mmCIF file of C-alpha atoms in Angstrom:
data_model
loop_
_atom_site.group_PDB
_atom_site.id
_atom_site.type_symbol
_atom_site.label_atom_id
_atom_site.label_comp_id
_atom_site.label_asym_id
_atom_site.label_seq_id
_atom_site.Cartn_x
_atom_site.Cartn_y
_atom_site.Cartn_z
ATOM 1 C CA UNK A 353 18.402 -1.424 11.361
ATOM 2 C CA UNK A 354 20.453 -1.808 7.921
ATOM 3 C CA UNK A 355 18.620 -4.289 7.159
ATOM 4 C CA UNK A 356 15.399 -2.805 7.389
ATOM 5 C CA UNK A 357 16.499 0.231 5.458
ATOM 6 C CA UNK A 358 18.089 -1.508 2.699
ATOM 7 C CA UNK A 359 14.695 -3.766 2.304
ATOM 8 C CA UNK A 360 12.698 -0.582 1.601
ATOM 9 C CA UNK A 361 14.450 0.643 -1.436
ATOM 10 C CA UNK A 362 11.714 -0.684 -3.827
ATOM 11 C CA UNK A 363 9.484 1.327 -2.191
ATOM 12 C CA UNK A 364 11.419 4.301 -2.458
ATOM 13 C CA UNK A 365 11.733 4.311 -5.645
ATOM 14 C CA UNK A 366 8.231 4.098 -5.996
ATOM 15 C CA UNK A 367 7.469 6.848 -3.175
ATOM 16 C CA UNK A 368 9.832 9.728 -5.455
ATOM 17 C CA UNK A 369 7.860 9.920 -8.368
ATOM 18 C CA UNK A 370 4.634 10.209 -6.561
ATOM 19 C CA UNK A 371 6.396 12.657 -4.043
ATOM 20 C CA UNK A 372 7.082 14.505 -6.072
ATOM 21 C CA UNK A 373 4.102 14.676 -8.331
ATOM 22 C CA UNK A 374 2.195 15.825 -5.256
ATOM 23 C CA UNK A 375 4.680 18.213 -4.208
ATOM 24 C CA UNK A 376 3.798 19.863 -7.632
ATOM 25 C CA UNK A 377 0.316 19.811 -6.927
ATOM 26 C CA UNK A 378 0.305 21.312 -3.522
ATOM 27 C CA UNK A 379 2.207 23.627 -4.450
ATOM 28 C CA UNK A 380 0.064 24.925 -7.131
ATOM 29 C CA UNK A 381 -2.380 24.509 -4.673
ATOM 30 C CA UNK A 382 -0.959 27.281 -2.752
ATOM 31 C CA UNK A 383 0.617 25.196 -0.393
ATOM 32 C CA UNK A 384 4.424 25.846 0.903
ATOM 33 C CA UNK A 385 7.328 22.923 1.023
ATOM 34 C CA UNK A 386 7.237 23.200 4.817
ATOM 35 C CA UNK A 387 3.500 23.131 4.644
ATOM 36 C CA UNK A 388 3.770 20.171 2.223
ATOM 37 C CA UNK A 389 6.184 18.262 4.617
ATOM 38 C CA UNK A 390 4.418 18.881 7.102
ATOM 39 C CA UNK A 391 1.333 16.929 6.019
ATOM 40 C CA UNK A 392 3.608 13.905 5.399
ATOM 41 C CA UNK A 393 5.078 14.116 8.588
ATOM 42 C CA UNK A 394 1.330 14.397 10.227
ATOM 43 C CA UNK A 395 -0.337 12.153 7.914
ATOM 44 C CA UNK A 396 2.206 10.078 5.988
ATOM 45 C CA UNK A 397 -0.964 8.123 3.249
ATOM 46 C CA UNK A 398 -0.428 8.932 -1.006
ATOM 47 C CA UNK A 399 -3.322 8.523 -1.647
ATOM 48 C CA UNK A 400 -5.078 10.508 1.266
ATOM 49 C CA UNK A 401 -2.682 13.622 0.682
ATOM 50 C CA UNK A 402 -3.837 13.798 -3.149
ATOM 51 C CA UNK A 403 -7.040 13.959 -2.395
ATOM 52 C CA UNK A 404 -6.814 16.664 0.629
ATOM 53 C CA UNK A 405 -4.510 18.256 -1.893
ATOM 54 C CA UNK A 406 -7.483 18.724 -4.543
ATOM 55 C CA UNK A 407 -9.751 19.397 -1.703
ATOM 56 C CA UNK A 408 -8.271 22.383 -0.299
ATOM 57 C CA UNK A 409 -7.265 24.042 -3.721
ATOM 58 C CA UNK A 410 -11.354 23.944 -4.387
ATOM 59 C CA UNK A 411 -12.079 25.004 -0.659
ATOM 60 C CA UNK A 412 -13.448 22.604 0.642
ATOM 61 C CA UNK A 413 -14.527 22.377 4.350
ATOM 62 C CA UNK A 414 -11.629 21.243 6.874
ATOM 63 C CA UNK A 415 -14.201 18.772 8.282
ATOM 64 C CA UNK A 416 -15.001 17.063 4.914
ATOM 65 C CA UNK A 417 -11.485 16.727 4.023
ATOM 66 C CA UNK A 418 -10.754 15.069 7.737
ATOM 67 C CA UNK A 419 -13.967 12.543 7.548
ATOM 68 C CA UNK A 420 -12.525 11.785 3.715
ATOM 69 C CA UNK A 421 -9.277 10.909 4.897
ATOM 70 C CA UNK A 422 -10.788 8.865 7.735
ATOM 71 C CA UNK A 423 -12.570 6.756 4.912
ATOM 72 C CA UNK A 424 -9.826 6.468 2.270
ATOM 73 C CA UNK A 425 -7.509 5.053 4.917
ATOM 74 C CA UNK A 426 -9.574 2.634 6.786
ATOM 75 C CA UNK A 427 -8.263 -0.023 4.727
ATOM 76 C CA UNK A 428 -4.871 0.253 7.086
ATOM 77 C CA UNK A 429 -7.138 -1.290 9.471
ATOM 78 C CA UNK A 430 -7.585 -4.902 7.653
ATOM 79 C CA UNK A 431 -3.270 -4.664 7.297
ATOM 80 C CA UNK A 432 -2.951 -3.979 11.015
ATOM 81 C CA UNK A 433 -5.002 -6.687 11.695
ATOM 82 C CA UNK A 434 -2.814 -8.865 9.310
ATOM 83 C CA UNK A 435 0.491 -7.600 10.464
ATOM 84 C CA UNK A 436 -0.600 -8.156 14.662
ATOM 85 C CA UNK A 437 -1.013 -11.988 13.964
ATOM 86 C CA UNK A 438 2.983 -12.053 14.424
ATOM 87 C CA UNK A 439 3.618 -9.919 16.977
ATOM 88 C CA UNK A 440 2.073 -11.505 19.550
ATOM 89 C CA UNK A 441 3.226 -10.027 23.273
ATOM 90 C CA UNK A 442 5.463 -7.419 21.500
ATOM 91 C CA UNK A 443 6.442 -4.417 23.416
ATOM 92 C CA UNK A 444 3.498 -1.847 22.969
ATOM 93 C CA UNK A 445 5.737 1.472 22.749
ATOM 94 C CA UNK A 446 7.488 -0.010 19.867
ATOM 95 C CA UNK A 447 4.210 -1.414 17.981
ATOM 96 C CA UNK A 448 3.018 2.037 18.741
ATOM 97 C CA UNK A 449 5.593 3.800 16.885
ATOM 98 C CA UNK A 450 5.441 0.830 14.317
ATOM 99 C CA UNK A 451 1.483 1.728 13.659
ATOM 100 C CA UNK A 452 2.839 5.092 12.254
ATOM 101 C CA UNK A 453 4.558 3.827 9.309
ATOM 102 C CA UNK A 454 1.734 1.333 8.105
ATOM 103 C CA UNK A 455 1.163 1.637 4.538
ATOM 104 C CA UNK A 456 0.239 -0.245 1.713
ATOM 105 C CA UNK A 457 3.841 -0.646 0.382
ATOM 106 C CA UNK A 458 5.124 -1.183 3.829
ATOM 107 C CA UNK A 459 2.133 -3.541 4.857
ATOM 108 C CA UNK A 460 3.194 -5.906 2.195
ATOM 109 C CA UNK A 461 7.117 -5.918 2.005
ATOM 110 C CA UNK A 462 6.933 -6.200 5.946
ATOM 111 C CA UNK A 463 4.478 -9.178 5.467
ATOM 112 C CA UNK A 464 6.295 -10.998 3.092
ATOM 113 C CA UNK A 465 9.552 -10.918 5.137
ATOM 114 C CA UNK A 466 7.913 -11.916 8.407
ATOM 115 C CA UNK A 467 6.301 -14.991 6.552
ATOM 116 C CA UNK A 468 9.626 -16.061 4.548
ATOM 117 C CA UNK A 469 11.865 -15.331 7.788
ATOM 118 C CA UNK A 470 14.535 -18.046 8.166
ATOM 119 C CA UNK A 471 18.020 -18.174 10.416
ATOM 120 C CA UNK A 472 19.559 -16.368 7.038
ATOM 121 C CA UNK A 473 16.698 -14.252 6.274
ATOM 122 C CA UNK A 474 15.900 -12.442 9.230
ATOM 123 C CA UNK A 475 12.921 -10.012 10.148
ATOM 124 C CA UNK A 476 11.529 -8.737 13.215
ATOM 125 C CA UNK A 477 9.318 -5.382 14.243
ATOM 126 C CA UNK A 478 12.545 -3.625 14.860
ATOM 127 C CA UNK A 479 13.706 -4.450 10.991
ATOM 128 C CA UNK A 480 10.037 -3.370 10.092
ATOM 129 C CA UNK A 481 10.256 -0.358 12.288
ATOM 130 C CA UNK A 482 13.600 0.818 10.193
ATOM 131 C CA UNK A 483 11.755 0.328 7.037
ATOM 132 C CA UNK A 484 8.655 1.964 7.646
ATOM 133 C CA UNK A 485 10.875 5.158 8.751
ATOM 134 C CA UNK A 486 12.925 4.998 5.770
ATOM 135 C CA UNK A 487 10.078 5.103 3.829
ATOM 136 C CA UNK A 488 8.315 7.225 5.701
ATOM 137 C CA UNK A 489 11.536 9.768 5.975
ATOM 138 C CA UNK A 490 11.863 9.695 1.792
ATOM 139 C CA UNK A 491 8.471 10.200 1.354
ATOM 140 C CA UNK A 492 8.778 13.599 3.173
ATOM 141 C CA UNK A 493 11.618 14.626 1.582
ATOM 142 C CA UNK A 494 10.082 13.976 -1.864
ATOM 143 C CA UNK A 495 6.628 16.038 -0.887
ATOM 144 C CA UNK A 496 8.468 18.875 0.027
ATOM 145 C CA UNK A 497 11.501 18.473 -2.805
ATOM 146 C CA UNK A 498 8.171 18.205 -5.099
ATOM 147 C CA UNK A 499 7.197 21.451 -3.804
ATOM 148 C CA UNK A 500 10.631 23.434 -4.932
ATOM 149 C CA UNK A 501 10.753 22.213 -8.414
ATOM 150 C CA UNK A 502 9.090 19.377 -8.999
ATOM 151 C CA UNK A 503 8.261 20.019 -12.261
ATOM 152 C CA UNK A 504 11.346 19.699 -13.892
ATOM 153 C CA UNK A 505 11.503 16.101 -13.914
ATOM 154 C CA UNK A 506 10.363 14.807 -16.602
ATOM 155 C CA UNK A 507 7.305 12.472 -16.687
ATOM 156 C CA UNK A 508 7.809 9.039 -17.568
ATOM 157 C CA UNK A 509 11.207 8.802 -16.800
ATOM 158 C CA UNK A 510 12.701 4.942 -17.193
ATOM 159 C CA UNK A 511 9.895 4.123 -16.364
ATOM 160 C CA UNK A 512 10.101 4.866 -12.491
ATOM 161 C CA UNK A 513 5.745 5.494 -12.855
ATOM 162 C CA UNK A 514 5.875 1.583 -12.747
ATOM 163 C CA UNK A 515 7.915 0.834 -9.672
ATOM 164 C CA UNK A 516 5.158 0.488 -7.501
ATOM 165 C CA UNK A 517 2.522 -1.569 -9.223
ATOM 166 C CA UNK A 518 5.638 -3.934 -10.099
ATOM 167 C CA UNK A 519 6.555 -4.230 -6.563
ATOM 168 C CA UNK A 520 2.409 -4.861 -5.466
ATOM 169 C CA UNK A 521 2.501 -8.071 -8.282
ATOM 170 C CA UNK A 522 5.845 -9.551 -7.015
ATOM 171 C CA UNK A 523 4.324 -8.832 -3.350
ATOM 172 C CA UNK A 524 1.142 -10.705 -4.690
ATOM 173 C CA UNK A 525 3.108 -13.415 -6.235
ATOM 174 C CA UNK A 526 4.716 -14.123 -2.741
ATOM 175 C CA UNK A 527 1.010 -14.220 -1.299
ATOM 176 C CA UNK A 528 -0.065 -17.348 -3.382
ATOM 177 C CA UNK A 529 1.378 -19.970 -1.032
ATOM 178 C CA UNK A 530 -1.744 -22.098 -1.747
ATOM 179 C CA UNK A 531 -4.514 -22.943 -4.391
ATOM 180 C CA UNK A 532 -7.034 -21.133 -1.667
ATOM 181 C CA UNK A 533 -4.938 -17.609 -2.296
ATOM 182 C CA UNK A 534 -5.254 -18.156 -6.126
ATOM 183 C CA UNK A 535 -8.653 -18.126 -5.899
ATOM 184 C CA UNK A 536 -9.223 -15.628 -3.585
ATOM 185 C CA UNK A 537 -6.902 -13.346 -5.288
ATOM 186 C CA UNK A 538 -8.622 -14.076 -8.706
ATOM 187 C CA UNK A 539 -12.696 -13.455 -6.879
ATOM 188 C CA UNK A 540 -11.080 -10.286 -5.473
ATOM 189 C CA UNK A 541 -9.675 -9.332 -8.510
ATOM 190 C CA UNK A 542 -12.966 -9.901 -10.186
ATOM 191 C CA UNK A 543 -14.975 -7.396 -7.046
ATOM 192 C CA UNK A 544 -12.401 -4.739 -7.436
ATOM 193 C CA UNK A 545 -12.781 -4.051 -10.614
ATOM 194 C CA UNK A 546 -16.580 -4.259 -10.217
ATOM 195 C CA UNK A 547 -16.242 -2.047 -7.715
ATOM 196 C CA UNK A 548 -13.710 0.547 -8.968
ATOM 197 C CA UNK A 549 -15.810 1.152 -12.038
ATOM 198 C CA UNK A 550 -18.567 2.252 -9.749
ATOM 199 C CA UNK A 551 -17.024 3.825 -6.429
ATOM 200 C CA UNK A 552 -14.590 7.023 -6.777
ATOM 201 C CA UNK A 553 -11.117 7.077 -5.878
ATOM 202 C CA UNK A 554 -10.025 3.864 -4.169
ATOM 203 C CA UNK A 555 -12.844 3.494 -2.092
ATOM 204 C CA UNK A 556 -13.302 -0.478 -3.596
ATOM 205 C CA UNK A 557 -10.421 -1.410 -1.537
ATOM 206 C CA UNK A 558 -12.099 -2.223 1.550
ATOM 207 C CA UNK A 559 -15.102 -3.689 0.474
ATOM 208 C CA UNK A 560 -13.642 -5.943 -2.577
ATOM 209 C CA UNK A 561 -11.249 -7.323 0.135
ATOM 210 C CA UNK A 562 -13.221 -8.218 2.368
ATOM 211 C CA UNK A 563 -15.729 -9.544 0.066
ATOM 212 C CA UNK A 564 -13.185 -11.617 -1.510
ATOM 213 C CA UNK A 565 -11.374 -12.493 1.646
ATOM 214 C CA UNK A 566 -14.919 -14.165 2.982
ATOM 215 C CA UNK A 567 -15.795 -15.545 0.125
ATOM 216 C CA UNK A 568 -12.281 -17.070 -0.018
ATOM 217 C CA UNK A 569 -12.719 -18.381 3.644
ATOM 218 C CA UNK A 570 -15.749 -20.079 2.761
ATOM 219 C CA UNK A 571 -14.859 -21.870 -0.044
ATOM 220 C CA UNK A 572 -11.795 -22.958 2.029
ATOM 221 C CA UNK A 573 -13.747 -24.060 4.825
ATOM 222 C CA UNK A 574 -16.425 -25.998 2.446
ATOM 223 C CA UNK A 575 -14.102 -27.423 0.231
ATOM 224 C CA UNK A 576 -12.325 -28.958 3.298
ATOM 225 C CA UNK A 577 -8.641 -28.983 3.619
ATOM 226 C CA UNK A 578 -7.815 -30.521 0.213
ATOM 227 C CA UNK A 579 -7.728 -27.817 -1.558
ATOM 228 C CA UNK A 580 -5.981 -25.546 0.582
ATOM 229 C CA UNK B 308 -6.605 29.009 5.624
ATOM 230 C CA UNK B 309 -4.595 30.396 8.320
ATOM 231 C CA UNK B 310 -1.917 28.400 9.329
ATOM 232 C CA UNK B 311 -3.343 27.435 12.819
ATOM 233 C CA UNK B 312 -6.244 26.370 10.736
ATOM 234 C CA UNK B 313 -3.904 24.426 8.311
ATOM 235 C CA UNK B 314 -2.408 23.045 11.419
ATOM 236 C CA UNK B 315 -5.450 21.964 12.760
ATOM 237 C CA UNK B 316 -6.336 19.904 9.602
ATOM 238 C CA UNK B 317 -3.362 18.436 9.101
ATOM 239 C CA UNK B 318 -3.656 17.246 12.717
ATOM 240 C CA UNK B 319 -6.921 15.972 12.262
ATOM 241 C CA UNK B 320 -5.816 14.223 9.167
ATOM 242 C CA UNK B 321 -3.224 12.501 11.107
ATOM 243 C CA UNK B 322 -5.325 11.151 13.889
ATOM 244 C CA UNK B 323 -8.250 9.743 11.604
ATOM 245 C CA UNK B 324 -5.362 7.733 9.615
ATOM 246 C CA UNK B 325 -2.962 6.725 12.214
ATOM 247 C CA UNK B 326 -5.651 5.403 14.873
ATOM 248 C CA UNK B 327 -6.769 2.656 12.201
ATOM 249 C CA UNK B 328 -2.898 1.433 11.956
ATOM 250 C CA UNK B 329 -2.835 1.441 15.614
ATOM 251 C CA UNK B 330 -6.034 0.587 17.365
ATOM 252 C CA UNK B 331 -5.481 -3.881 16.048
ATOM 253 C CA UNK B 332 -1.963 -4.049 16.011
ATOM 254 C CA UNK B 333 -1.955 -2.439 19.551
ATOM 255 C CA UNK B 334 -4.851 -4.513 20.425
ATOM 256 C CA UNK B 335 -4.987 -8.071 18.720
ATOM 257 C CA UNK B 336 -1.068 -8.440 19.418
ATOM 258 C CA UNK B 337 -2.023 -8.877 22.943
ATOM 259 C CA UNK B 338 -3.287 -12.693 22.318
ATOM 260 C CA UNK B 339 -3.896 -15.143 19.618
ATOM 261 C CA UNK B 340 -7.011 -14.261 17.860
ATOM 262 C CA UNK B 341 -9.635 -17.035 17.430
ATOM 263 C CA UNK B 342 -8.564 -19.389 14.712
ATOM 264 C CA UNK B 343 -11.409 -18.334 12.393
ATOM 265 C CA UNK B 344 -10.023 -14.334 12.339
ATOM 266 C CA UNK B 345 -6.341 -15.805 11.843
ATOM 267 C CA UNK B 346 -7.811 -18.246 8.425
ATOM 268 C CA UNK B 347 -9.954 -14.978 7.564
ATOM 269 C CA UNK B 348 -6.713 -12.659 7.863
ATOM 270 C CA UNK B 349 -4.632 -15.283 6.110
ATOM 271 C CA UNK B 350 -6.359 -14.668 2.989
ATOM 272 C CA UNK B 351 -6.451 -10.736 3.757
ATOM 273 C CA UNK B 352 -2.956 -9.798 2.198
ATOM 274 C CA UNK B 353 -3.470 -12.013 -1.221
ATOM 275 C CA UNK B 354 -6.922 -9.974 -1.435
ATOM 276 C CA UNK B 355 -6.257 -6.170 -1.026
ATOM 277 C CA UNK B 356 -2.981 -6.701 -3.204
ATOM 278 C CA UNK B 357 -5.538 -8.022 -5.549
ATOM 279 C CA UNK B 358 -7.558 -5.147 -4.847
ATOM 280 C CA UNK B 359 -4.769 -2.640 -5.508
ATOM 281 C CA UNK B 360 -3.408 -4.182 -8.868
ATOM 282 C CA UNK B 361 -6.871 -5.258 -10.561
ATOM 283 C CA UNK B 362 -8.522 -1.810 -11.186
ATOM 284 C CA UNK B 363 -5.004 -0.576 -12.044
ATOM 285 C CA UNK B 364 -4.269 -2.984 -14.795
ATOM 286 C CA UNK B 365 -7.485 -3.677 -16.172
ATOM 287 C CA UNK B 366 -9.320 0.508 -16.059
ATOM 288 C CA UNK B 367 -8.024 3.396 -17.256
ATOM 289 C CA UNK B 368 -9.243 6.973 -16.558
ATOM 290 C CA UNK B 369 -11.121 9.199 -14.400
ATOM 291 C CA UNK B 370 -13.643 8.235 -13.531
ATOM 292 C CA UNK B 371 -12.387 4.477 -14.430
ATOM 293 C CA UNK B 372 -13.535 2.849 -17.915
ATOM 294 C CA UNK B 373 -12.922 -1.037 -18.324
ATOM 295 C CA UNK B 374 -9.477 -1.251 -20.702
ATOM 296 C CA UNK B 375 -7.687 -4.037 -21.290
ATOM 297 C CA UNK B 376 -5.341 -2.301 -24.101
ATOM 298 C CA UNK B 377 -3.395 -0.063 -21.579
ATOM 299 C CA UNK B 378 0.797 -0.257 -21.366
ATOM 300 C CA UNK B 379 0.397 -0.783 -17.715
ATOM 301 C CA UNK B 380 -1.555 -4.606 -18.631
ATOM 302 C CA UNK B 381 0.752 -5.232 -21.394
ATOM 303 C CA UNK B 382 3.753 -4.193 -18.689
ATOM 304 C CA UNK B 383 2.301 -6.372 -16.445
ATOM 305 C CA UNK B 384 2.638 -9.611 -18.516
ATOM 306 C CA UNK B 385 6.253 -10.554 -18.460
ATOM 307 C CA UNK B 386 6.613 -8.708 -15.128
ATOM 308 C CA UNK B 387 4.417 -11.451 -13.480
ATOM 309 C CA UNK B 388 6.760 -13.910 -15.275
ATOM 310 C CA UNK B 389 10.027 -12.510 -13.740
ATOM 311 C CA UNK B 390 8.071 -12.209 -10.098
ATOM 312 C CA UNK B 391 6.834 -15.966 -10.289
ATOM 313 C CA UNK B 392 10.899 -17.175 -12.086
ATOM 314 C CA UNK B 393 12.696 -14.688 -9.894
ATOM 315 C CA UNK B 394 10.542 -14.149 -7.080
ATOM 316 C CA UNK B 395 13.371 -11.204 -6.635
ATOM 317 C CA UNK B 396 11.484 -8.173 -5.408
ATOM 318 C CA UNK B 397 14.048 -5.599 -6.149
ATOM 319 C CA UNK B 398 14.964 -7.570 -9.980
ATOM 320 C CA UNK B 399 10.790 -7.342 -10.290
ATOM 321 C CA UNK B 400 11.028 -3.838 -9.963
ATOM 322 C CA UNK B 401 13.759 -3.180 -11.846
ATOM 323 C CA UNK B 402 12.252 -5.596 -14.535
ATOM 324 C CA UNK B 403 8.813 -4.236 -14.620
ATOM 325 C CA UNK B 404 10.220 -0.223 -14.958
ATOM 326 C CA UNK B 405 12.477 -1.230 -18.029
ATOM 327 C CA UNK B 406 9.407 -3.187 -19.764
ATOM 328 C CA UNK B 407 7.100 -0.287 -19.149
ATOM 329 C CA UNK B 408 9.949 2.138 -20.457
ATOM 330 C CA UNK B 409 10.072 0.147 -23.672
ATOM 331 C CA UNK B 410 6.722 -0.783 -23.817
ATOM 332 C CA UNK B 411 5.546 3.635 -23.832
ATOM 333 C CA UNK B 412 8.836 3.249 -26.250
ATOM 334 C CA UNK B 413 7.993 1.350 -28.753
ATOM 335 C CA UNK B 414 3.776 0.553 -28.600
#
C-alpha cells in the first residue's frame, strides 16, 4: 500500500495545479465545491471534466455533454487493454475497483513499474490499486479546494504547470526498450500532430495511436526480428 | 440544472468513462490474448505517450497552430536528457519544473 502511494507523488503534483485550475472554472461556472467533488468522485478524467465544465456554463444539453465525455475518454480503452496483458487470472473484484482509477498518468507510471518489476522493485495490482486511489483521492480534493479559492495561487508557480508533461517524457523514455518503439513513437509523433492541428480538443489521441501503433507493428513484422 | 438533474449527468458521465477502463481489463485478463494483440499492445504505451507529448510540445493555442518556439519545447530539451541519464521519474519531474521555471524566467 505505501508503496503504491509514495509512487504516485509525481502525479500529484501534476493533478494540483490542474485541480485546481478547474475548481476555478466550475466554480465560475456556477458550480459548488461539493458539486465540483462530486464530479471527480463520479467521473475522475481532466480532461473530460474541463470540457463538461465549459459545456454546462454555455448550457449545453446533458446528453451532448454525456456522449462527449464518452468520446474524449475512449482512449482509456487502448490502456486497459495494455495494462490486462499482466494481470492475467487476477481476482475480478479487485481489477474492478482497479478500472476506476485508470488514467493517463496512472496508465503509464503503473505500466512502467509492472514492466521494470524485480525482487527489489516490486509492483503488483494491489500497489497499482493504492496509487490510482491516491491519485484519484488528491485529485478530488484539489477540484473542490479549486472551488473555495482557487484563484489565489498564483499561475506559473515553480513551474508546477510542467510536472505533468515532464513525467509523460520520462514515462516515454522508459517505453523505448527497442529500436521498433523509437520508431513507432517518432510515426506517432508525426500523426498526432497532424491530427491535433485538425481535430478539437484531444480527440487525435485515439486515432494517431492506433495509427502509429499499426503502422509500428507492421514494420516490425516486415522488417523481421532484427530490428526489433 | 436542478441538482437531481446535475446528479443525473454526473452519473452518466461516470458510466460512459469508467465502462471503457473496465470492459478489457475485466475481460482480456481472463486469458492470454493472441500473440498478434499482445505485439500490437506492446507498441500501444510508446504511441499514445507519443500522442500526448507531440501536439503539446510542438502547437500552441486554441485551436492549435504548429510552433516550435514555445518554453514548453525548449523545456523539453534538457528534460529528455535528465529522463534518458537519470531515468529517475520523480528527479525528471523535479528537473523539468525548475527548467521551465527558468526558462518563463529568463527567455
Amino acid at each position: 500500500m505505501a508503496a503504491g502511494m509514495k509512487a504516485a507523488w509525481p502525479i500529484c503534483l501534476g493533478y494540483i495545479p490542474i485541480g485546481l485550475a478547474l475548481g476555478v472554472l466550475a466554480q465560475k461556472a456556477g458550480l459548488t465545491p461539493l458539486k465540483i467533488g462530486l464530479m471527480s468522485v463520479f467521473v475522475f478524467a481532466g480532461s473530460a471534466q474541463f470540457i463538461a465544465v465549459s459545456m454546462l456554463s454555455s448550457g449545453i444539453a446533458a446528453v451532448s455533454i454525456i456522449l462527449t465525455t464518452f468520446v474524449v475518454n475512449l482512449r482509456h480503452l487502448l490502456m486497459s487493454s495494455s495494462l490486462a496483458v499482466f494481470f492475467t487470472g487476477e481476482n475480478r473484484l479487485k481489477l474492478t475497483l482497479f478500472a476506476y482509477g485508470i488514467t493517463d498518468e496512472s496508465f503509464a507510471v503503473n505500466l512502467a513499474r509492472l514492466r521494470e518489476q524485480s525482487p527489489d522493485r516490486p509492483w503488483d495490482l494491489n500497489r497499482s490499486i493504492a496509487l490510482n486511489q491516491t491519485a484519484n483521492l488528491v485529485w478530488i480534493i484539489s477540484t473542490a479546494a479549486g472551488g473555495y479559492g482557487g484563484q489565489f495561487i498564483p499561475e506559473k508557480a515553480f513551474g508546477i504547470d510542467y510536472a505533468l508533461i515532464a513525467m509523460f517524457i520520462c514515462l516515454l523514455i522508459y517505453q523505448l526498450r527497442a529500436r521498433i518503439h523509437i520508431v513507432t513513437a517518432l510515426i506517432t509523433a508525426l500523426f498526432a500532430l497532424i491530427l491535433s492541428l485538425v481535430l478539437p480538443g484531444n480527440g487525435y489521441i485515439v486515432p494517431a495511436s492506433v495509427l502509429g501503433a499499426t503502422v509500428g507493428l507492421i514494420l516490425k513484422r516486415r522488417i523481421g526480428s532484427e530490428a526489433a | 440544472m436542478t441538482d437531481m438533474e446535475y446528479l443525473a449527468l454526473i452519473a452518466g458521465m461516470g458510466l460512459v468513462t469508467y465502462l471503457p477502463r473496465w470492459i478489457p481489463i475485466f475481460f482480456l485478463a481472463r486469458r492470454k490474448p493472441p500473440q498478434i494483440l499482445v505485439e500490437w499492445l506492446d507498441l500501444i504505451p510508446a504511441a499514445i505517450l507519443s500522442a500526448l507529448l507531440a501536439p503539446a510540445l510542438f502547437t500552441s493555442g486554441a485551436p492549435r497552430h504548429f510552433d516550435i518556439t514555445s518554453p514548453e519545447l525548449l523545456t523539453a530539451l534538457p528534460t529528455f536528457l535528465v529522463a534518458i541519464m537519470t531515468r529517475s521519474l520523480g528527479g525528471t519531474v523535479l528537473a523539468g519544473m525548475v527548467f521551465y521555471w527558468l526558462i518563463d524566467k529568463w527567455v
